[in-house]
Amino acid sequence: MTDADLAEMRTQAERLGFNLSESLLEEILETATAGDSEATETATPSAEGVGHRADDDENALLAVFDEPRVRTDSGPLAGTTLAVKDNIAVADLEMTCGSRAYSVVPSETAPSVDRLLEAGIGLVGKANMEPFAMGPTGEFSDFGHVTNPVDPDIVAGGSSSGSAAAVAAGTVDVALGTDTGGSVRIPAACCGIVGVKPSHRLVPRNGFVDFAPSLDTIGPLARDVPTATRAIAAMAGPDPRDPTSADRSLEFETLDDLDDADGLTVGIPETPFERSSDEVADAVRTVTDRLSTLGIETVPVELDLGDTEAAYLNIGAAEFSWLVSGNGVTRGQGTGYDEELRQAFAAAREDGLGEHVARRILPPAFLDMTSGGATYAAARAEGIEFMTRLKAAFDAVDALVMPTLRVRPPAVETVTTRADLIPVLGNTAPFNIAGTPAVTVPVTSLDGLPVSAQAVAPQFEDGLALRVAHALERVAD
Ligand code: GLN
């Protein structure tokens, strides 16, 4: 570590609004150059929302309405309830992004939430989350640790920690999460529920505080695939407020189409299984072997994930650092921030985004800047090569199934280094890079802990991914 490196790290940190001690800067520089990143920060509960602050056992909810808001009592989601991750705008409820640095009471509700209200859902309030959607465990929200209702010694998963815990505890039927590298699927898998990362750009993202716009998606968590499918069907489709949203919808005529799996070919891809622990790989294989009872043929398929785990960590951190240095202005695939959300972001940056975010963002941001963008370009190239291999796999099969997490849901306080992140997000993040739909379903258990499988289909074939996920649900233990 040279003095020049340290001076450069200080410049980068200040440019991004981080006011850090010399010793922390040195520590972060060390992890940047060693390619290892610690993620440790203690969380203290605080802050009141508009409406009132929920007081649920899991600490899953933040600001909630006094009574659930219902716009219509007819529609495909009538009679069900909703919590919304706290980085998606709901008019009249304080939004925090899980950080004490960020606060705004939006005047408009995000189109994704609006569409669920149109479909008859009852809106309960906001769900706790990891600060700015970073972190796969649910331990670092400024508003306190989220407890996993399945087992308090196991992490709830993140970053949509509150969304998953609220659904798993039965507090709500549906929760919205956001998934940039696995943040819907990871907590869904940890809490033993269904989570959908839709195709990139299928669900409009306006009213959401971006993390890495080329990877970001909004998706539902629910206790079964039919409910999650109703939510996706309601939310899919373009909205003029998000210029990146695609002119696509879910292709289903009726929900009965979900049962239509006979004749599909599902690939069992090599590296996602090889990189999983034996117990998880074997547990998932036992369930995929049963898919033939539904008329689905399963075949082994070559799919090398390459170095997509590292590529994801670079792309995610670099894009977030651009957002920070631009004071919340999104470019490229940015979703068109509302001015009030952008101002709240700029104010948060002014206050400092906190140590948890600094530890995650600064090492790759430092490498991005000091290499003149070469590390970002290399990560993108890695992603493009992966997409070419994925396309070849989809020439042979309709969809893929693999373990969602490579390991059992982790125990609390055990995921601290960059190396610890990889088994948690290594099978999920590649499909954010590829933009494909990916649906996680609990299929079996190990010593009482959920084991989940993920169904992946080509981009915009979300209906196919959901059909395979529903097949997994039908043959699950
Ligand atoms: N939990 C993963 C991470 O920390 C994914 C983040 C996300 O999808 N927002 O990177």
PDB file of C-alpha atoms and ligand atoms in Angstrom, residues 85 133-136 158-159 178-183 186 211 312-313 360 421 425, ligand 1:
ATOM      1  CA  LYS A  85     -39.646  -2.930   0.081  1.00  0.00           C
ATOM      2  CA  ALA A 133     -30.178  -2.927  -1.105  1.00  0.00           C
ATOM      3  CA  MET A 134     -26.639  -4.073  -0.362  1.00  0.00           C
ATOM      4  CA  GLY A 135     -26.003  -7.223   1.613  1.00  0.00           C
ATOM      5  CA  PRO A 136     -27.392 -10.726   1.356  1.00  0.00           C
ATOM      6  CA  GLY A 158     -31.191  -9.914   1.848  1.00  0.00           C
ATOM      7  CA  SER A 159     -31.434  -7.424   0.710  1.00  0.00           C
ATOM      8  CA  THR A 178     -35.883  -5.652  -5.649  1.00  0.00           C
ATOM      9  CA  ASP A 179     -33.294  -7.969  -7.154  1.00  0.00           C
ATOM     10  CA  THR A 180     -29.967  -6.689  -8.501  1.00  0.00           C
ATOM     11  CA  GLY A 181     -27.828  -9.739  -7.748  1.00  0.00           C
ATOM     12  CA  GLY A 182     -30.282 -11.983  -5.922  1.00  0.00           C
ATOM     13  CA  SER A 183     -32.008  -9.734  -3.404  1.00  0.00           C
ATOM     14  CA  ILE A 186     -31.818 -15.005  -1.627  1.00  0.00           C
ATOM     15  CA  PHE A 211     -28.721   0.302  -7.195  1.00  0.00           C
ATOM     16  CA  TYR A 312     -21.508  -8.909 -10.690  1.00  0.00           C
ATOM     17  CA  LEU A 313     -19.739  -7.422  -7.664  1.00  0.00           C
ATOM     18  CA  ARG A 360     -19.044  -2.660  -0.199  1.00  0.00           C
ATOM     19  CA  LEU A 421     -20.914 -13.676  -0.286  1.00  0.00           C
ATOM     20  CA  LEU A 425     -25.214 -14.966  -4.565  1.00  0.00           C
TER      21      LEU A 425
HETATM   22  N1  GLN B   1     -27.640  -9.510  -1.721  1.00  0.00           N
HETATM   23  C1  GLN B   1     -26.850  -9.307  -2.905  1.00  0.00           C
HETATM   24  C2  GLN B   1     -25.749  -8.322  -2.672  1.00  0.00           C
HETATM   25  O1  GLN B   1     -25.549  -7.949  -1.579  1.00  0.00           O
HETATM   26  C3  GLN B   1     -27.727  -8.802  -3.977  1.00  0.00           C
HETATM   27  C4  GLN B   1     -28.033  -7.362  -3.851  1.00  0.00           C
HETATM   28  C5  GLN B   1     -29.259  -7.031  -4.592  1.00  0.00           C
HETATM   29  O2  GLN B   1     -29.762  -7.802  -5.387  1.00  0.00           O
HETATM   30  N2  GLN B   1     -29.761  -5.826  -4.359  1.00  0.00           N
HETATM   31  O3  GLN B   1     -25.094  -7.923  -3.599  1.00  0.00           O
END
